[in-house]
Amino acid sequence: MKQIPLAIGPEPMFTFDNFLPGANTAALAELRALRPGAAFAATVPPIFVWGGSGCGKTHLLKALAESWQSAGLQVGWYDAETPLPWELPSQPSLLLLDDCERFDAGQQHAAFALFVEAATQGLTIVASGNAPPVDLSLREDLRTRLGWGPTYELQPLSEQDMRAALRQEAERRGIHLSDDVIDYLLTRFARDLKHLMRLLTRLDEFAMSTKRAVTVPLLRQMLADEGLNT
């Protein structure tokens, strides 16, 4: 009988230190330069990062949140899964809007209201989307606010960087990821790092439940059990 593993594996970590920038050094440097507390001196333009799925947008926003929260400041996080009404923290410092293209009409109205409140309090806003603000299907006043400040397009990682990211996450989990397993992942699945990281999480859990090492045969068995073609 196959054992069901408990949820004891390490939670994903999103920091600036474990973000592999690839060609995205400018965006990383801009967000690292945002210092907690600096925004209170004057209103600063929002920063917008955009790109395709798996390019690291959410990672960067979560890393920024971790950095500011570590300094004891409150961060407001808003995405399509955040239920309305959207309320500011009691002592806000930084507002993060993730995957803006997914906001429905009510969330778009709430996001614009956050911009208005941020302007009166000198707060920093960093947002993300799958396209530059001008190309998003959002209400005009919100698109204008999102595109007011610096905008950075995030480029997907090279194959070498993607391999490094998978190895880094595997090492953090305490599992050995051979070249054969990485080759299998990169040749049979879309090179979307977010999707590959989810596959790695499932593979880690499957290996624990079967008490076997992570190998290509184990990966094939897991995919077969999930009804996926191998």
Short mmCIF file of C-alpha atoms in Angstrom, two decimals:
data_model
loop_
_atom_site.label_atom_id
_atom_site.label_comp_id
_atom_site.label_asym_id
_atom_site.label_seq_id
_atom_site.Cartn_x
_atom_site.Cartn_y
_atom_site.Cartn_z
CA MET A 1 0.00 0.00 0.00
CA LYS A 2 1.38 3.40 -0.99
CA GLN A 3 1.77 5.77 1.90
CA ILE A 4 0.36 9.30 1.70
CA PRO A 5 3.11 11.76 2.66
CA LEU A 6 2.42 14.42 5.24
CA ALA A 7 2.89 18.02 4.16
CA ILE A 8 6.29 18.28 5.84
CA GLY A 9 8.37 19.37 2.86
CA PRO A 10 9.87 22.86 2.84
CA GLU A 11 7.60 25.59 1.58
CA PRO A 12 8.81 27.41 -1.54
CA MET A 13 11.02 30.37 -0.75
CA PHE A 14 10.86 33.58 -2.76
CA THR A 15 13.78 35.90 -2.08
CA PHE A 16 16.03 38.13 -4.12
CA ASP A 17 18.95 35.84 -3.31
CA ASN A 18 17.38 32.76 -4.90
CA PHE A 19 16.02 34.61 -7.94
CA LEU A 20 18.11 33.78 -11.00
CA PRO A 21 18.01 37.01 -13.00
CA GLY A 22 19.28 35.81 -16.37
CA ALA A 23 18.66 38.79 -18.65
CA ASN A 24 16.52 40.52 -16.00
CA THR A 25 19.25 42.21 -13.97
CA ALA A 26 17.80 45.70 -14.51
CA ALA A 27 14.41 44.77 -13.03
CA LEU A 28 16.05 42.97 -10.12
CA ALA A 29 18.30 45.96 -9.38
CA GLU A 30 15.33 48.35 -9.49
CA LEU A 31 13.33 46.33 -6.97
CA ARG A 32 16.32 45.73 -4.70
CA ALA A 33 16.92 49.48 -4.64
CA LEU A 34 13.46 50.11 -3.17
CA ARG A 35 14.30 50.65 0.45
CA PRO A 36 11.70 50.12 3.19
CA GLY A 37 10.61 53.47 4.50
CA ALA A 38 12.01 55.49 1.60
CA ALA A 39 8.58 55.82 0.01
CA PHE A 40 7.22 57.80 2.94
CA ALA A 41 9.25 60.87 2.00
CA ALA A 42 7.38 61.48 -1.25
CA THR A 43 5.07 59.79 -3.68
CA VAL A 44 7.03 57.58 -6.06
CA PRO A 45 5.93 56.24 -9.45
CA PRO A 46 4.70 52.64 -9.54
CA ILE A 47 6.91 49.95 -11.01
CA PHE A 48 5.44 47.46 -13.46
CA VAL A 49 7.03 44.14 -14.47
CA TRP A 50 5.59 42.01 -17.23
CA GLY A 51 6.23 38.86 -19.21
CA GLY A 52 4.96 35.39 -19.99
CA SER A 53 4.09 32.65 -17.53
CA GLY A 54 7.01 31.38 -15.49
CA CYS A 55 9.37 34.30 -16.14
CA GLY A 56 9.56 35.24 -12.44
CA LYS A 57 7.06 38.08 -11.98
CA THR A 58 5.40 36.63 -8.89
CA HIS A 59 8.75 35.54 -7.46
CA LEU A 60 10.04 39.12 -7.63
CA LEU A 61 6.92 40.54 -6.00
CA LYS A 62 7.06 37.95 -3.21
CA ALA A 63 10.77 38.60 -2.72
CA LEU A 64 10.04 42.30 -2.39
CA ALA A 65 7.31 41.58 0.15
CA GLU A 66 9.68 39.36 2.14
CA SER A 67 12.33 42.07 2.17
CA TRP A 68 10.00 44.78 3.47
CA GLN A 69 8.22 42.52 5.96
CA SER A 70 11.61 41.47 7.35
CA ALA A 71 12.15 45.14 8.12
CA GLY A 72 8.94 45.14 10.17
CA LEU A 73 6.79 46.93 7.58
CA GLN A 74 3.31 45.95 6.44
CA VAL A 75 2.73 44.94 2.84
CA GLY A 76 -0.60 44.70 1.05
CA TRP A 77 -0.88 41.87 -1.51
CA TYR A 78 -3.70 41.87 -4.08
CA ASP A 79 -4.34 39.41 -6.91
CA ALA A 80 -7.33 37.81 -8.63
CA GLU A 81 -7.78 35.43 -5.68
CA THR A 82 -7.90 38.26 -3.11
CA PRO A 83 -11.57 38.67 -2.10
CA LEU A 84 -13.19 42.08 -2.14
CA PRO A 85 -13.23 44.50 -0.47
CA TRP A 86 -9.55 45.30 -0.82
CA GLU A 87 -8.46 47.03 2.35
CA LEU A 88 -5.10 48.53 3.19
CA PRO A 89 -3.10 47.16 6.13
CA SER A 90 -3.37 49.29 9.25
CA GLN A 91 0.09 50.77 8.62
CA PRO A 92 0.79 50.16 4.95
CA SER A 93 4.15 50.69 3.30
CA LEU A 94 4.11 48.72 0.06
CA LEU A 95 1.24 47.59 -2.18
CA LEU A 96 1.69 44.69 -4.59
CA LEU A 97 -0.71 43.93 -7.46
CA ASP A 98 0.01 40.57 -9.10
CA ASP A 99 -1.29 39.36 -12.49
CA CYS A 100 -3.31 42.51 -13.15
CA GLU A 101 -4.65 41.11 -16.43
CA ARG A 102 -6.79 38.71 -14.39
CA PHE A 103 -8.62 41.41 -12.41
CA ASP A 104 -12.39 41.47 -12.93
CA ALA A 105 -14.38 44.70 -13.06
CA GLY A 106 -14.78 44.93 -9.28
CA GLN A 107 -11.09 44.24 -8.67
CA GLN A 108 -10.09 46.84 -11.26
CA HIS A 109 -12.22 49.41 -9.44
CA ALA A 110 -10.59 48.39 -6.14
CA ALA A 111 -7.09 48.56 -7.65
CA PHE A 112 -7.69 52.11 -8.89
CA ALA A 113 -8.95 53.08 -5.43
CA LEU A 114 -5.69 51.72 -3.98
CA PHE A 115 -3.74 53.97 -6.33
CA VAL A 116 -5.71 56.98 -5.10
CA GLU A 117 -5.05 56.05 -1.45
CA ALA A 118 -1.38 55.36 -2.17
CA ALA A 119 -0.96 58.81 -3.70
CA THR A 120 -2.30 60.50 -0.56
CA GLN A 121 -0.03 58.46 1.74
CA GLY A 122 3.17 58.34 -0.31
CA LEU A 123 3.09 54.56 -0.69
CA THR A 124 5.01 52.45 -3.18
CA ILE A 125 3.12 50.24 -5.65
CA VAL A 126 4.70 47.42 -7.65
CA ALA A 127 2.50 45.51 -10.10
CA SER A 128 2.81 42.72 -12.65
CA GLY A 129 1.02 41.49 -15.75
CA ASN A 130 1.43 39.35 -18.84
CA ALA A 131 1.78 42.38 -21.13
CA PRO A 132 2.77 46.06 -20.83
CA PRO A 133 0.04 48.21 -19.25
CA VAL A 134 -0.95 49.81 -22.56
CA ASP A 135 -1.88 46.37 -23.94
CA LEU A 136 -3.87 45.10 -20.95
CA SER A 137 -7.66 44.83 -21.21
CA LEU A 138 -8.28 47.01 -18.18
CA ARG A 139 -10.19 50.22 -17.51
CA GLU A 140 -8.34 53.20 -18.93
CA ASP A 141 -7.67 55.03 -15.66
CA LEU A 142 -6.10 51.90 -14.14
CA ARG A 143 -3.95 51.21 -17.23
CA THR A 144 -2.73 54.81 -17.09
CA ARG A 145 -1.74 54.50 -13.43
CA LEU A 146 0.01 51.15 -13.99
CA GLY A 147 2.05 52.59 -16.86
CA TRP A 148 3.00 55.85 -15.16
CA GLY A 149 6.37 54.68 -13.83
CA PRO A 150 9.21 52.38 -14.90
CA THR A 151 8.18 49.27 -16.84
CA TYR A 152 10.33 46.16 -17.22
CA GLU A 153 9.82 43.21 -19.52
CA LEU A 154 11.05 39.99 -17.92
CA GLN A 155 12.78 37.58 -20.28
CA PRO A 156 12.51 33.81 -19.83
CA LEU A 157 15.54 32.02 -18.44
CA SER A 158 18.04 30.35 -20.71
CA GLU A 159 18.24 26.56 -20.57
CA GLN A 160 21.40 26.81 -18.47
CA ASP A 161 19.72 29.12 -15.96
CA MET A 162 16.61 26.93 -15.87
CA ARG A 163 18.75 23.91 -15.06
CA ALA A 164 20.43 25.90 -12.30
CA ALA A 165 17.05 26.94 -10.87
CA LEU A 166 15.80 23.33 -10.79
CA ARG A 167 19.00 22.13 -9.12
CA GLN A 168 18.84 24.95 -6.59
CA GLU A 169 15.27 24.07 -5.59
CA ALA A 170 16.08 20.33 -5.49
CA GLU A 171 19.05 20.96 -3.20
CA ARG A 172 16.88 23.07 -0.92
CA ARG A 173 14.48 20.14 -0.67
CA GLY A 174 17.32 17.73 0.03
CA ILE A 175 16.86 15.63 -3.12
CA HIS A 176 19.36 14.69 -5.80
CA LEU A 177 18.29 15.72 -9.30
CA SER A 178 20.34 13.96 -11.95
CA ASP A 179 21.03 15.30 -15.43
CA ASP A 180 18.75 12.57 -16.83
CA VAL A 181 15.78 13.81 -14.79
CA ILE A 182 16.40 17.44 -15.76
CA ASP A 183 16.77 16.43 -19.43
CA TYR A 184 13.46 14.58 -19.23
CA LEU A 185 11.69 17.59 -17.72
CA LEU A 186 13.09 20.07 -20.22
CA THR A 187 12.47 17.95 -23.32
CA ARG A 188 8.93 16.79 -22.54
CA PHE A 189 7.37 19.82 -20.89
CA ALA A 190 7.04 23.48 -21.71
CA ARG A 191 9.97 25.47 -20.39
CA ASP A 192 7.80 27.36 -17.97
CA LEU A 193 9.69 27.51 -14.69
CA LYS A 194 6.55 27.86 -12.58
CA HIS A 195 5.09 24.67 -14.10
CA LEU A 196 8.40 22.81 -13.77
CA MET A 197 8.71 23.80 -10.12
CA ARG A 198 5.22 22.41 -9.47
CA LEU A 199 6.25 19.18 -11.20
CA LEU A 200 9.33 19.04 -8.98
CA THR A 201 7.18 19.48 -5.87
CA ARG A 202 4.90 16.62 -6.94
CA LEU A 203 7.90 14.46 -7.77
CA ASP A 204 9.43 15.10 -4.33
CA GLU A 205 6.17 14.13 -2.63
CA PHE A 206 5.81 11.04 -4.83
CA ALA A 207 9.37 9.95 -4.03
CA MET A 208 8.67 10.28 -0.31
CA SER A 209 5.42 8.32 -0.58
CA THR A 210 7.09 5.45 -2.46
CA LYS A 211 10.36 5.67 -0.50
CA ARG A 212 12.35 5.73 -3.72
CA ALA A 213 15.05 7.97 -5.12
CA VAL A 214 14.15 10.57 -7.73
CA THR A 215 14.88 8.97 -11.11
CA VAL A 216 13.45 9.06 -14.62
CA PRO A 217 11.55 5.75 -14.08
CA LEU A 218 10.01 7.21 -10.91
CA LEU A 219 9.04 10.36 -12.80
CA ARG A 220 7.45 8.27 -15.55
CA GLN A 221 5.50 6.26 -12.95
CA MET A 222 4.23 9.43 -11.30
CA LEU A 223 3.09 10.87 -14.63
CA ALA A 224 1.41 7.57 -15.55
CA ASP A 225 -0.42 7.52 -12.22
CA GLU A 226 -1.60 11.05 -12.92
CA GLY A 227 -2.84 10.01 -16.36
CA LEU A 228 -0.28 12.07 -18.22
CA ASN A 229 1.60 10.91 -21.29
CA THR A 230 5.23 10.06 -20.64
#
